[in-house]
Amino acid sequence: VVLRTPWDYHERHEEFLAALHAIAAVTTVVNPARLVAWNHHKGYLAELERAGVPIVPLALVARAATAGEQDAARTAFGDEIVVKPAISGGAFGTIRTLATSDEAREHLADLVRTGDALVQPYLAAVEAGEVSLMFFGGELCHAVLKVPAPGDFRVHAEYGGSVEQHAPTDAELAVATMVLAAAPDPTTYARIDVVTTAAGPLLMALFLAADDGGN
């Protein structure tokens, strides 16, 4: 079984994981079910960072976090931040806002009532585009540059984003290689999204379903 378009896994993630493991009990799942389960919650980013992968900085805010814990996360990265669910797809529940705004405070509080959340600094570099590198069997197949519509930061087609061919740089390939090496199991296929900043490429996300729409 190859996972191709689990578009709504973030809204039904417990059901998704139950189905995933039930299928894996009777046949082969590619990528392996254990690896997909690890990848479905963005806490994996913190694990990859601990393994030495350069990532977009993040604060993981646990479900039912106190107001003080939420405030600390919101104000950890400067004036402008991105707040999103830790289990998300297609920019679901993702906002760009000011750290001290009522919007930021209320949105984060709403998210942690039902699940974990992430707070990250807003990186203006995303306006120039995100690079997606596609690997099969650990080997690069191709890469694309996903560019948001003017005035937006989301690269998804439903928000006006566009896709161009891209020749990955050595630095982008180096980060992608680190991601694959740090994953808990070998990947049959993987999409690795990076954004290039003044500090070099930073990992935004790793996707282990063949076409999951991004997050």
GROMACS .gro file of N, CA, C and O in nm, residues 124-132 144-148 155 162 194-196 204:
model
   80
  124ALA      N    1   1.068   3.626   0.630
  124ALA     CA    2   1.036   3.694   0.505
  124ALA      C    3   1.090   3.619   0.384
  124ALA      O    4   1.041   3.636   0.273
  125ALA      N    5   1.190   3.533   0.406
  125ALA     CA    6   1.249   3.457   0.295
  125ALA      C    7   1.146   3.369   0.225
  125ALA      O    8   1.164   3.335   0.107
  126VAL      N    9   1.038   3.332   0.293
  126VAL     CA   10   0.938   3.246   0.229
  126VAL      C   11   0.869   3.318   0.114
  126VAL      O   12   0.814   3.253   0.024
  127GLU      N   13   0.873   3.451   0.114
  127GLU     CA   14   0.808   3.525   0.006
  127GLU      C   15   0.880   3.505  -0.127
  127GLU      O   16   0.820   3.525  -0.233
  128ALA      N   17   1.008   3.465  -0.121
  128ALA     CA   18   1.082   3.432  -0.243
  128ALA      C   19   1.059   3.287  -0.285
  128ALA      O   20   1.100   3.247  -0.395
  129GLY      N   21   0.994   3.211  -0.199
  129GLY     CA   22   0.960   3.074  -0.233
  129GLY      C   23   1.022   2.970  -0.142
  129GLY      O   24   1.121   2.996  -0.073
  130GLU      N   25   0.961   2.853  -0.140
  130GLU     CA   26   1.010   2.736  -0.070
  130GLU      C   27   1.055   2.632  -0.173
  130GLU      O   28   0.990   2.616  -0.276
  131VAL      N   29   1.162   2.563  -0.142
  131VAL     CA   30   1.211   2.458  -0.231
  131VAL      C   31   1.166   2.323  -0.179
  131VAL      O   32   1.182   2.292  -0.060
  132SER      N   33   1.107   2.243  -0.266
  132SER     CA   34   1.072   2.104  -0.235
  132SER      C   35   1.165   2.012  -0.313
  132SER      O   36   1.172   2.019  -0.435
  144VAL      N   37   1.151   2.149  -0.698
  144VAL     CA   38   1.070   2.259  -0.749
  144VAL      C   39   1.076   2.375  -0.650
  144VAL      O   40   1.104   2.357  -0.531
  145LEU      N   41   1.050   2.493  -0.703
  145LEU     CA   42   1.037   2.613  -0.621
  145LEU      C   43   0.890   2.651  -0.617
  145LEU      O   44   0.827   2.671  -0.721
  146LYS      N   45   0.835   2.660  -0.496
  146LYS     CA   46   0.694   2.696  -0.478
  146LYS      C   47   0.689   2.841  -0.429
  146LYS      O   48   0.745   2.872  -0.325
  147VAL      N   49   0.621   2.925  -0.506
  147VAL     CA   50   0.622   3.069  -0.480
  147VAL      C   51   0.482   3.115  -0.439
  147VAL      O   52   0.384   3.085  -0.510
  148PRO      N   53   0.469   3.187  -0.328
  148PRO     CA   54   0.336   3.235  -0.288
  148PRO      C   55   0.289   3.349  -0.377
  148PRO      O   56   0.370   3.415  -0.444
  155VAL      N   57   0.221   2.887   0.001
  155VAL     CA   58   0.261   2.852  -0.136
  155VAL      C   59   0.162   2.761  -0.205
  155VAL      O   60   0.179   2.726  -0.321
  162SER      N   61   0.236   2.929  -0.696
  162SER     CA   62   0.276   2.871  -0.825
  162SER      C   63   0.400   2.784  -0.805
  162SER      O   64   0.468   2.794  -0.702
  194VAL      N   65   1.250   2.320   0.217
  194VAL     CA   66   1.345   2.409   0.283
  194VAL      C   67   1.321   2.552   0.237
  194VAL      O   68   1.267   2.576   0.128
  195VAL      N   69   1.362   2.646   0.321
  195VAL     CA   70   1.361   2.787   0.285
  195VAL      C   71   1.503   2.839   0.309
  195VAL      O   72   1.566   2.805   0.409
  196THR      N   73   1.552   2.918   0.215
  196THR     CA   74   1.689   2.967   0.226
  196THR      C   75   1.689   3.106   0.288
  196THR      O   76   1.625   3.199   0.238
  204MET      N   77   1.179   2.321   0.663
  204MET     CA   78   1.044   2.360   0.700
  204MET      C   79   0.959   2.238   0.733
  204MET      O   80   0.883   2.239   0.829
   0.00000   0.00000   0.00000
